[in-house]
């Protein structure tokens, strides 16, 4: 009976491969995470700026966490599977076996991570061409994209290059493992490989940068069959993958997304009625999705293409079908906060006190800041302490990977108070960087009124409040903190045919939890902090110019 079918609970599995772990969630048709599991994955750092992983290790983790979340669930109610992952590069031979991306010949280490910066000279060579495809990456290609990494492999690992059968973006590798189909997602090839939705691959670009051999085989190595995110791949889950994952054979598998884009999908389309937000009754183009984890991504959509200097895109249908996407970003945010806090001499004291109080180190630091603020607002404690946060280069809007981090206002003090202050100043610097990206996007034509945050850092109330206060915009937090996993599950829901479109699934499965308003009384203070923030990079460039004149 139709009524009986409609009353049965339908589930979708979302799998998210982050930088350091793989997570899976069982999500119902209302966007509720019913079960969740996580498993770490290995990272190798054989030399500075080289970060590698193993596709076999990643897939084993995917299988483990997926089996965990579906345990005890009626398999007939699981309707679809969606993957998202970091935009790391997977290299396999013609038999789909792992190929080394390192000079040691370690074939199991066959993934160059997104944050790997080994291909600096290659990206400089690519940018010097000023080819027209660069207009769609903010005018300058990032070292974190795939063409410079491919060129690095060709120039530095000729044996691996000769044996290569396929190069996959990690999200596409996962959909291949699940279905046996080598189709690529429009999201990955558009955002990280220079494919365009109207013209496809540009032969002249690959020939100009020295990768003409990819053109000769009609792009078989990097993908000549492209699907929209959420579109069903092949005939669904293969028998082998079904056994590995603990899922029913043949269930729908969706064309995947990059992890940040899945987070955007999980939050940006939520119904905001009744929350008194400036984006209510406004198009989705008035919203910016921020996915804040190891790094941060800033996703804004538009009905027509907007070219923003130093911001990736515009990419058509790369996240929300029918809309153009611009993607700003900060290469190190959660990683930077951890680096600053754990590297401080007072960290052992912090760790001990946090453990004694049964709190996380960041909850303890937030409480400690409340203790030392006295009559001041917490944010005002950094009036004499300023951070430039580009310890791993600047992705947006300056697109300068050679920039370094800066701290101005240090003293000889070494205690917990000073650790709390540098922690606060670092969070503020990240929020000031977001303001910088927002201003450039708005100057180019975006009209953004509301921020939608998800990811690990969105669980930190200080991080959220500083973003509201420093940008002057309300921040929306989703009801499900695991919005990236909800986004992946939305893909599976679309592939199953249970929703007519991604937009329909976004509105139904993405739900608002809490709204954080900016404190407008603090505007003048943060305007001044922003002035100092911009001066810091000016000074860095000035002193580098002086030293380069030697």
Coordinates of C-alpha atoms in Angstrom, one line a residue:
X1 CA 0.0 0.0 0.0
X2 CA 1.3 3.5 -0.8
X3 CA 0.4 4.8 2.7
X4 CA 2.5 2.0 4.3
X5 CA 5.5 2.8 2.1
X6 CA 5.3 6.5 3.0
X7 CA 5.1 5.8 6.8
X8 CA 8.3 3.7 6.8
X9 CA 11.4 5.5 7.9
X10 CA 13.9 5.9 5.1
X11 CA 17.6 6.3 5.9
X12 CA 20.6 7.5 4.0
X13 CA 24.3 7.0 4.7
X14 CA 26.8 9.9 4.5
X15 CA 30.5 9.2 4.6
X16 CA 32.9 12.1 5.1
X17 CA 36.7 11.7 4.7
X18 CA 38.4 14.5 6.5
X19 CA 42.1 15.2 6.8
X20 CA 42.7 13.0 9.9
X21 CA 39.6 10.8 10.2
X22 CA 36.8 9.2 8.3
X23 CA 33.2 9.6 9.7
X24 CA 29.9 8.1 8.7
X25 CA 26.4 8.9 9.7
X26 CA 23.0 7.3 9.3
X27 CA 20.6 10.1 8.5
X28 CA 16.8 10.1 8.2
X29 CA 14.7 12.0 5.7
X30 CA 14.4 15.0 8.1
X31 CA 18.1 15.4 8.4
X32 CA 18.5 13.8 11.9
X33 CA 21.7 12.0 12.5
X34 CA 20.5 8.7 14.0
X35 CA 24.0 7.0 14.3
X36 CA 27.5 8.3 14.0
X37 CA 31.0 6.7 13.9
X38 CA 34.5 7.9 13.4
X39 CA 37.9 6.3 12.8
X40 CA 41.4 8.0 12.4
X41 CA 43.4 7.7 9.2
X42 CA 47.1 7.9 8.8
X43 CA 49.1 10.9 7.5
X44 CA 52.7 10.7 6.5
X45 CA 54.9 13.8 6.5
X46 CA 58.2 12.6 4.9
X47 CA 59.5 16.1 4.6
X48 CA 58.3 19.7 5.1
X49 CA 55.2 20.6 3.1
X50 CA 54.8 17.0 1.9
X51 CA 51.6 15.3 3.3
X52 CA 50.6 11.8 2.1
X53 CA 48.0 9.2 2.8
X54 CA 46.9 5.7 1.7
X55 CA 43.8 5.1 -0.3
X56 CA 43.6 1.5 1.1
X57 CA 43.7 2.9 4.6
X58 CA 41.0 5.4 3.8
X59 CA 38.7 2.8 2.2
X60 CA 39.2 0.4 5.1
X61 CA 38.1 3.2 7.5
X62 CA 35.1 4.0 5.3
X63 CA 34.0 0.3 5.5
X64 CA 34.6 0.2 9.3
X65 CA 32.5 3.3 10.1
X66 CA 29.7 2.5 7.7
X67 CA 29.3 -1.0 9.1
X68 CA 29.1 0.6 12.6
X69 CA 26.3 3.1 11.8
X70 CA 24.1 0.6 10.0
X71 CA 24.4 -2.2 12.5
X72 CA 21.0 -3.4 13.6
X73 CA 19.1 -1.3 11.0
X74 CA 16.7 -3.0 8.6
X75 CA 18.7 -2.9 5.4
X76 CA 15.5 -2.4 3.3
X77 CA 15.1 1.0 4.8
X78 CA 18.6 2.2 3.7
X79 CA 18.0 4.0 0.4
X80 CA 21.2 5.7 -0.7
X81 CA 24.8 6.4 0.0
X82 CA 26.8 9.7 -0.5
X83 CA 30.5 10.4 -0.1
X84 CA 32.4 13.6 0.4
X85 CA 36.2 13.9 1.0
X86 CA 39.1 16.3 1.0
X87 CA 40.3 17.3 -2.5
X88 CA 43.4 15.1 -2.2
X89 CA 44.9 13.4 -5.3
X90 CA 44.8 9.6 -5.5
X91 CA 47.2 7.9 -7.9
X92 CA 46.6 4.3 -9.2
X93 CA 48.0 2.2 -12.0
X94 CA 46.2 0.7 -15.0
X95 CA 44.9 -2.2 -12.8
X96 CA 43.8 0.3 -10.1
X97 CA 46.6 -0.6 -7.8
X98 CA 48.2 2.2 -5.6
X99 CA 51.2 4.0 -7.1
X100 CA 53.8 5.8 -5.0
X101 CA 53.7 9.6 -4.8
X102 CA 57.0 9.7 -3.1
X103 CA 60.7 9.2 -3.9
X104 CA 60.9 6.3 -1.5
X105 CA 58.8 4.2 -3.8
X106 CA 56.2 3.4 -1.1
X107 CA 53.2 2.4 -3.2
X108 CA 50.8 2.3 -0.3
X109 CA 51.4 6.1 0.1
X110 CA 49.5 7.0 -3.1
X111 CA 47.6 10.1 -2.0
X112 CA 49.0 13.6 -2.1
X113 CA 46.9 15.5 0.5
X114 CA 45.1 18.7 -0.3
X115 CA 47.3 20.7 2.1
X116 CA 50.5 19.4 0.5
X117 CA 52.6 22.3 -0.8
X118 CA 55.3 20.5 -2.7
X119 CA 54.4 21.8 -6.1
X120 CA 55.4 25.5 -5.5
X121 CA 57.5 25.9 -8.6
X122 CA 55.0 24.0 -10.7
X123 CA 52.1 26.3 -9.7
X124 CA 54.3 29.4 -10.4
X125 CA 54.9 28.0 -13.9
X126 CA 51.2 27.5 -14.4
X127 CA 50.3 30.9 -13.2
X128 CA 52.9 32.5 -15.4
X129 CA 51.0 31.2 -18.5
X130 CA 48.0 33.5 -17.6
X131 CA 45.8 31.0 -19.4
X132 CA 42.1 31.8 -19.6
X133 CA 41.1 28.9 -17.3
X134 CA 42.8 30.8 -14.5
X135 CA 40.0 33.4 -14.6
X136 CA 37.8 30.7 -12.9
X137 CA 40.2 30.3 -9.9
X138 CA 40.3 33.9 -8.9
X139 CA 43.1 34.7 -11.4
X140 CA 45.7 32.6 -9.7
X141 CA 45.8 28.8 -9.3
X142 CA 46.5 27.5 -5.8
X143 CA 49.2 25.0 -5.0
X144 CA 46.4 22.9 -3.4
X145 CA 44.8 22.3 -6.7
X146 CA 45.5 19.2 -8.9
X147 CA 47.3 20.4 -12.1
X148 CA 50.5 21.5 -10.2
X149 CA 50.6 18.2 -8.3
X150 CA 50.2 16.3 -11.6
X151 CA 53.1 18.3 -13.1
X152 CA 55.2 17.7 -10.0
X153 CA 54.7 13.9 -10.4
X154 CA 55.7 14.0 -14.0
X155 CA 58.8 16.0 -13.3
X156 CA 59.9 14.3 -10.1
X157 CA 58.6 10.7 -10.3
X158 CA 58.9 9.7 -14.0
X159 CA 58.5 6.0 -13.2
X160 CA 55.2 6.5 -11.4
X161 CA 54.1 8.8 -14.2
X162 CA 54.7 6.2 -16.8
X163 CA 52.7 3.5 -14.9
X164 CA 49.7 5.7 -14.1
X165 CA 46.3 4.4 -15.1
X166 CA 44.1 7.0 -13.3
X167 CA 44.3 10.1 -11.3
X168 CA 41.3 10.6 -9.0
X169 CA 40.2 13.4 -6.7
X170 CA 39.5 11.5 -3.5
X171 CA 35.7 12.0 -3.5
X172 CA 35.7 10.4 -7.0
X173 CA 37.9 7.5 -5.9
X174 CA 35.4 6.6 -3.3
X175 CA 32.4 6.6 -5.7
X176 CA 34.6 4.4 -8.0
X177 CA 35.3 1.9 -5.1
X178 CA 31.6 1.7 -4.4
X179 CA 30.3 1.3 -8.0
X180 CA 33.2 0.3 -10.2
X181 CA 32.4 3.4 -12.4
X182 CA 35.2 5.9 -13.1
X183 CA 32.8 8.8 -13.6
X184 CA 33.9 12.1 -12.0
X185 CA 31.8 14.6 -10.1
X186 CA 31.3 18.0 -11.7
X187 CA 32.2 19.5 -8.2
X188 CA 35.8 18.0 -8.2
X189 CA 36.7 18.5 -11.8
X190 CA 35.4 22.1 -12.0
X191 CA 36.8 23.2 -8.6
X192 CA 40.2 21.6 -8.6
X193 CA 41.0 20.5 -12.2
X194 CA 40.0 23.4 -14.5
X195 CA 37.1 21.6 -16.2
X196 CA 34.2 24.0 -17.1
X197 CA 30.6 22.9 -17.3
X198 CA 30.1 24.5 -20.7
X199 CA 33.4 23.8 -22.5
X200 CA 34.7 20.7 -20.7
X201 CA 38.5 20.3 -20.7
X202 CA 40.6 22.9 -22.5
X203 CA 43.3 21.1 -24.6
X204 CA 45.4 24.3 -24.9
X205 CA 45.8 24.6 -21.1
X206 CA 47.2 21.1 -20.6
X207 CA 49.5 21.5 -23.6
X208 CA 50.7 24.9 -22.5
X209 CA 51.7 23.6 -19.0
X210 CA 53.5 20.5 -20.2
X211 CA 50.8 17.8 -19.6
X212 CA 49.8 17.2 -23.2
X213 CA 50.0 13.5 -22.6
X214 CA 46.7 13.7 -20.7
X215 CA 45.0 15.1 -23.9
X216 CA 46.2 12.2 -26.1
X217 CA 44.1 9.6 -24.4
X218 CA 41.0 11.9 -24.4
X219 CA 41.4 12.6 -20.7
X220 CA 40.8 9.0 -19.7
X221 CA 43.3 9.3 -16.9
X222 CA 41.6 12.3 -15.3
X223 CA 38.0 11.7 -16.3
X224 CA 35.9 12.0 -19.5
X225 CA 32.6 11.1 -17.9
X226 CA 31.3 13.8 -15.6
X227 CA 28.1 13.6 -13.4
X228 CA 26.4 16.3 -11.4
X229 CA 26.6 16.0 -7.6
X230 CA 23.8 13.8 -6.3
X231 CA 23.3 12.0 -9.6
X232 CA 23.2 8.2 -9.4
X233 CA 26.4 6.5 -10.4
X234 CA 26.2 3.4 -12.5
X235 CA 24.0 0.6 -11.2
X236 CA 24.6 1.4 -7.5
X237 CA 26.7 -0.5 -5.0
X238 CA 28.6 -3.5 -6.4
X239 CA 28.5 -6.8 -4.6
X240 CA 32.1 -6.5 -3.4
X241 CA 31.6 -3.0 -2.1
X242 CA 28.3 -4.0 -0.5
X243 CA 30.1 -6.7 1.5
X244 CA 32.9 -4.3 2.5
X245 CA 30.5 -1.6 3.7
X246 CA 27.8 -3.8 5.2
X247 CA 25.1 -2.3 2.9
X248 CA 22.6 -3.8 0.5
X249 CA 23.9 -4.6 -3.0
X250 CA 22.6 -2.2 -5.6
X251 CA 21.5 0.7 -3.4
X252 CA 22.0 4.1 -5.0
X253 CA 25.4 5.7 -4.8
X254 CA 25.6 9.5 -5.5
X255 CA 28.2 11.4 -7.5
X256 CA 30.2 12.9 -4.7
X257 CA 31.3 16.3 -3.3
X258 CA 34.4 17.9 -1.9
X259 CA 34.0 17.9 1.9
X260 CA 33.6 21.7 2.3
X261 CA 30.9 21.7 -0.5
X262 CA 29.0 18.9 1.3
X263 CA 29.1 21.1 4.4
X264 CA 27.7 24.0 2.4
X265 CA 25.0 21.7 1.1
X266 CA 24.1 20.7 4.6
X267 CA 23.5 24.2 5.9
X268 CA 23.0 26.8 3.2
X269 CA 19.5 25.8 2.1
X270 CA 17.9 25.5 5.5
X271 CA 14.4 27.0 6.1
X272 CA 15.0 30.2 8.2
X273 CA 11.4 31.2 8.7
X274 CA 10.6 32.6 12.2
X275 CA 14.2 33.4 13.1
X276 CA 14.1 37.1 12.3
X277 CA 17.2 36.9 10.0
X278 CA 18.0 39.3 7.2
X279 CA 18.2 36.5 4.7
X280 CA 14.5 35.5 5.4
X281 CA 12.4 35.9 2.3
X282 CA 15.6 36.6 0.4
X283 CA 17.3 34.3 -2.2
X284 CA 19.9 31.8 -1.1
X285 CA 22.4 34.1 -2.7
X286 CA 22.3 36.3 0.4
X287 CA 23.9 33.5 2.5
X288 CA 27.5 32.5 3.0
X289 CA 28.3 28.9 4.1
X290 CA 31.4 28.6 6.2
X291 CA 32.9 25.2 6.8
X292 CA 35.4 25.5 9.6
X293 CA 37.7 22.6 10.4
X294 CA 41.4 22.0 9.8
X295 CA 41.0 24.8 7.3
X296 CA 38.0 27.0 6.5
X297 CA 36.0 27.4 3.3
X298 CA 33.7 30.3 2.5
X299 CA 31.0 29.4 0.0
X300 CA 28.8 32.0 -1.7
X301 CA 26.4 31.3 -4.6
X302 CA 25.1 33.6 -7.3
X303 CA 22.6 33.5 -10.2
X304 CA 25.1 34.9 -12.6
X305 CA 28.9 34.4 -12.7
X306 CA 30.8 36.8 -10.4
X307 CA 34.6 37.0 -10.8
X308 CA 36.2 37.8 -7.5
X309 CA 40.0 38.5 -7.4
X310 CA 41.7 36.0 -5.2
X311 CA 38.6 33.9 -4.6
X312 CA 38.1 30.6 -6.5
X313 CA 35.3 30.4 -9.1
X314 CA 32.8 31.2 -10.4
X315 CA 32.0 27.4 -10.8
X316 CA 28.6 26.6 -12.3
X317 CA 26.6 23.9 -10.5
X318 CA 29.6 22.8 -8.4
X319 CA 27.6 22.8 -5.2
X320 CA 24.0 23.9 -5.7
X321 CA 22.6 22.9 -9.2
X322 CA 21.9 25.9 -11.4
X323 CA 23.9 28.4 -9.3
X324 CA 27.4 29.7 -9.6
X325 CA 29.8 29.1 -6.7
X326 CA 32.6 31.3 -5.4
X327 CA 34.9 29.7 -2.8
X328 CA 37.1 31.7 -0.5
X329 CA 39.3 29.9 2.0
X330 CA 41.9 29.9 4.8
X331 CA 44.5 27.1 4.6
X332 CA 44.9 26.7 8.3
X333 CA 42.3 27.5 10.9
X334 CA 41.7 24.6 13.3
X335 CA 45.2 23.5 12.6
X336 CA 46.5 27.0 13.4
X337 CA 44.6 27.2 16.7
X338 CA 46.0 23.8 17.8
X339 CA 49.5 24.8 16.7
X340 CA 49.4 28.0 18.7
X341 CA 47.9 26.5 21.8
X342 CA 49.9 23.2 22.0
X343 CA 53.1 24.9 21.2
X344 CA 52.9 27.4 24.1
X345 CA 55.1 26.8 27.1
X346 CA 52.0 26.9 29.4
X347 CA 50.2 24.1 27.5
X348 CA 51.1 21.3 30.0
X349 CA 49.5 23.4 32.8
X350 CA 46.4 24.0 30.6
X351 CA 46.1 20.3 29.8
X352 CA 46.3 19.3 33.5
X353 CA 43.8 21.9 34.6
X354 CA 41.4 21.1 31.8
X355 CA 41.6 17.3 32.6
X356 CA 41.0 18.0 36.3
X357 CA 37.9 20.0 35.6
X358 CA 36.7 17.4 33.1
X359 CA 36.5 19.9 30.3
X360 CA 38.2 20.2 26.8
X361 CA 41.2 22.5 26.6
X362 CA 39.2 25.0 24.6
X363 CA 36.2 25.0 27.0
X364 CA 38.7 25.6 29.8
X365 CA 40.4 28.4 27.8
X366 CA 37.1 30.1 27.2
X367 CA 36.2 30.0 30.9
X368 CA 39.7 31.3 31.8
X369 CA 39.2 34.3 29.5
X370 CA 35.9 35.0 31.3
X371 CA 37.8 35.0 34.6
X372 CA 40.6 37.5 33.5
X373 CA 38.4 39.9 31.5
X374 CA 37.2 41.8 34.6
X375 CA 34.8 44.5 33.4
X376 CA 35.9 44.4 29.8
X377 CA 34.2 42.4 27.0
X378 CA 36.4 39.3 26.4
X379 CA 37.4 40.4 22.9
X380 CA 38.9 43.7 24.2
X381 CA 41.6 41.8 26.0
X382 CA 43.7 41.8 22.8
X383 CA 43.9 45.6 22.4
X384 CA 47.7 45.3 22.3
X385 CA 48.0 41.8 20.9
X386 CA 47.6 41.1 17.1
X387 CA 48.0 38.0 14.9
X388 CA 48.3 37.6 11.1
X389 CA 47.1 34.0 10.7
X390 CA 48.7 32.9 7.4
X391 CA 51.2 30.4 9.0
X392 CA 50.5 28.2 6.0
X393 CA 50.2 30.9 3.3
X394 CA 47.2 32.9 2.2
X395 CA 44.6 31.1 0.1
X396 CA 42.1 34.0 -0.1
X397 CA 41.9 36.8 -1.0
X398 CA 45.7 37.5 -1.4
X399 CA 46.5 34.1 -3.0
X400 CA 50.1 34.3 -1.7
X401 CA 51.4 31.0 -0.4
X402 CA 54.7 32.6 0.7
X403 CA 53.1 34.7 3.4
X404 CA 54.0 33.8 7.0
X405 CA 52.3 34.1 10.3
X406 CA 52.9 37.2 12.5
X407 CA 52.3 38.0 16.2
X408 CA 52.7 41.5 17.5
X409 CA 52.5 42.4 21.1
X410 CA 54.4 39.6 22.9
X411 CA 55.8 40.0 26.4
X412 CA 58.1 37.9 28.6
X413 CA 55.1 36.4 30.5
X414 CA 54.8 32.7 30.1
X415 CA 51.7 31.7 32.1
X416 CA 48.2 30.5 31.4
X417 CA 46.8 34.1 31.1
X418 CA 49.2 34.7 28.1
X419 CA 48.2 31.4 26.5
X420 CA 44.6 32.3 26.8
X421 CA 45.3 35.7 25.2
X422 CA 47.2 34.4 22.2
X423 CA 44.4 31.8 21.7
X424 CA 41.9 34.6 21.7
X425 CA 44.0 36.8 19.3
X426 CA 44.4 33.8 16.9
X427 CA 40.6 33.2 16.8
X428 CA 40.1 36.9 16.2
X429 CA 42.7 36.9 13.4
X430 CA 40.8 34.0 11.7
X431 CA 37.6 36.0 11.9
X432 CA 39.3 39.1 10.6
X433 CA 40.5 37.0 7.7
X434 CA 36.9 36.0 7.0
X435 CA 35.9 39.7 7.1
X436 CA 38.7 40.4 4.5
X437 CA 37.3 37.6 2.2
X438 CA 33.7 38.9 2.7
X439 CA 34.6 42.5 1.8
X440 CA 36.3 41.4 -1.5
X441 CA 33.4 39.2 -2.4
X442 CA 30.9 42.0 -1.7
X443 CA 33.0 44.5 -3.7
X444 CA 32.8 42.2 -6.7
X445 CA 29.0 41.9 -6.6
X446 CA 27.9 39.4 -3.9
X447 CA 25.3 40.7 -1.4
X448 CA 25.7 38.6 1.7
X449 CA 23.7 39.2 4.9
X450 CA 24.0 36.0 7.0
X451 CA 26.7 33.5 7.8
X452 CA 25.9 29.8 8.1
X453 CA 28.6 27.9 10.0
X454 CA 29.4 24.2 10.3
X455 CA 32.4 22.0 11.0
X456 CA 34.4 21.3 14.2
X457 CA 35.2 25.0 15.0
X458 CA 31.5 25.9 14.9
X459 CA 31.2 24.0 18.2
X460 CA 33.4 26.6 19.9
X461 CA 31.1 29.5 21.1
X462 CA 34.1 31.9 21.2
X463 CA 34.9 31.2 17.6
X464 CA 31.3 31.7 16.6
X465 CA 30.8 34.9 18.6
X466 CA 34.0 36.5 17.2
X467 CA 32.9 35.8 13.7
X468 CA 29.5 37.5 14.4
X469 CA 31.1 40.5 16.1
X470 CA 34.0 41.0 13.6
X471 CA 31.9 40.6 10.5
X472 CA 28.8 42.4 11.9
X473 CA 26.6 39.6 10.6
X474 CA 24.4 37.1 12.3
X475 CA 25.7 33.5 12.4
X476 CA 23.3 30.5 11.9
X477 CA 24.3 27.2 13.4
X478 CA 22.6 24.0 12.1
X479 CA 20.6 21.8 14.4
X480 CA 22.9 18.9 13.5
X481 CA 26.5 19.8 14.2
X482 CA 27.6 17.2 11.7
X483 CA 26.4 19.3 8.7
X484 CA 29.1 17.8 6.4
X485 CA 27.7 14.3 7.0
X486 CA 24.2 15.6 6.5
X487 CA 25.3 17.1 3.2
X488 CA 26.8 13.7 2.1
X489 CA 23.5 12.0 3.1
X490 CA 21.6 14.6 1.0
X491 CA 23.6 13.4 -2.0
X492 CA 22.5 9.8 -1.3
X493 CA 18.9 10.9 -0.8
X494 CA 18.9 12.6 -4.2
X495 CA 20.5 9.6 -5.9
X496 CA 17.8 7.3 -4.5
X497 CA 15.1 9.4 -6.2
X498 CA 13.3 10.1 -2.9
X499 CA 13.7 13.9 -3.5
X500 CA 13.0 15.6 -6.8
X501 CA 16.1 17.9 -6.5
X502 CA 19.0 18.8 -4.3
X503 CA 17.2 22.0 -3.4
X504 CA 14.2 20.1 -2.1
X505 CA 16.5 17.8 0.0
X506 CA 18.5 20.8 1.3
X507 CA 15.3 22.5 2.6
X508 CA 14.0 19.3 4.2
X509 CA 17.2 17.9 5.7
X510 CA 19.1 21.0 6.6
X511 CA 17.7 22.5 9.8
X512 CA 18.5 25.5 11.9
X513 CA 19.7 25.1 15.5
X514 CA 20.9 28.4 17.0
X515 CA 21.4 31.9 15.8
X516 CA 24.2 34.1 17.2
X517 CA 23.8 37.8 16.8
X518 CA 26.7 40.3 16.6
X519 CA 27.2 42.8 19.4
X520 CA 27.1 46.0 17.5
X521 CA 28.4 48.0 20.5
X522 CA 31.8 46.4 19.8
X523 CA 31.9 47.5 16.2
X524 CA 34.4 50.4 16.7
X525 CA 36.9 48.2 18.5
X526 CA 36.8 45.5 15.7
X527 CA 37.0 48.2 13.0
X528 CA 40.3 49.3 14.6
X529 CA 41.5 45.7 15.0
X530 CA 40.8 45.3 11.2
X531 CA 42.8 48.3 10.4
X532 CA 45.8 46.8 12.3
X533 CA 45.1 43.5 10.7
X534 CA 45.6 44.9 7.2
X535 CA 48.7 46.9 8.3
X536 CA 50.3 43.6 9.4
X537 CA 50.5 42.2 5.9
X538 CA 51.6 45.6 4.5
X539 CA 54.5 45.5 7.0
X540 CA 55.4 41.9 6.2
X541 CA 55.6 42.7 2.5
X542 CA 57.7 45.8 3.2
X543 CA 60.3 44.0 5.3
X544 CA 60.4 41.2 2.8
X545 CA 61.1 43.7 0.1
X546 CA 63.9 45.2 2.1
X547 CA 65.5 41.8 2.7
X548 CA 65.0 40.7 -1.0
X549 CA 67.1 43.7 -2.0
X550 CA 70.2 42.2 -0.5

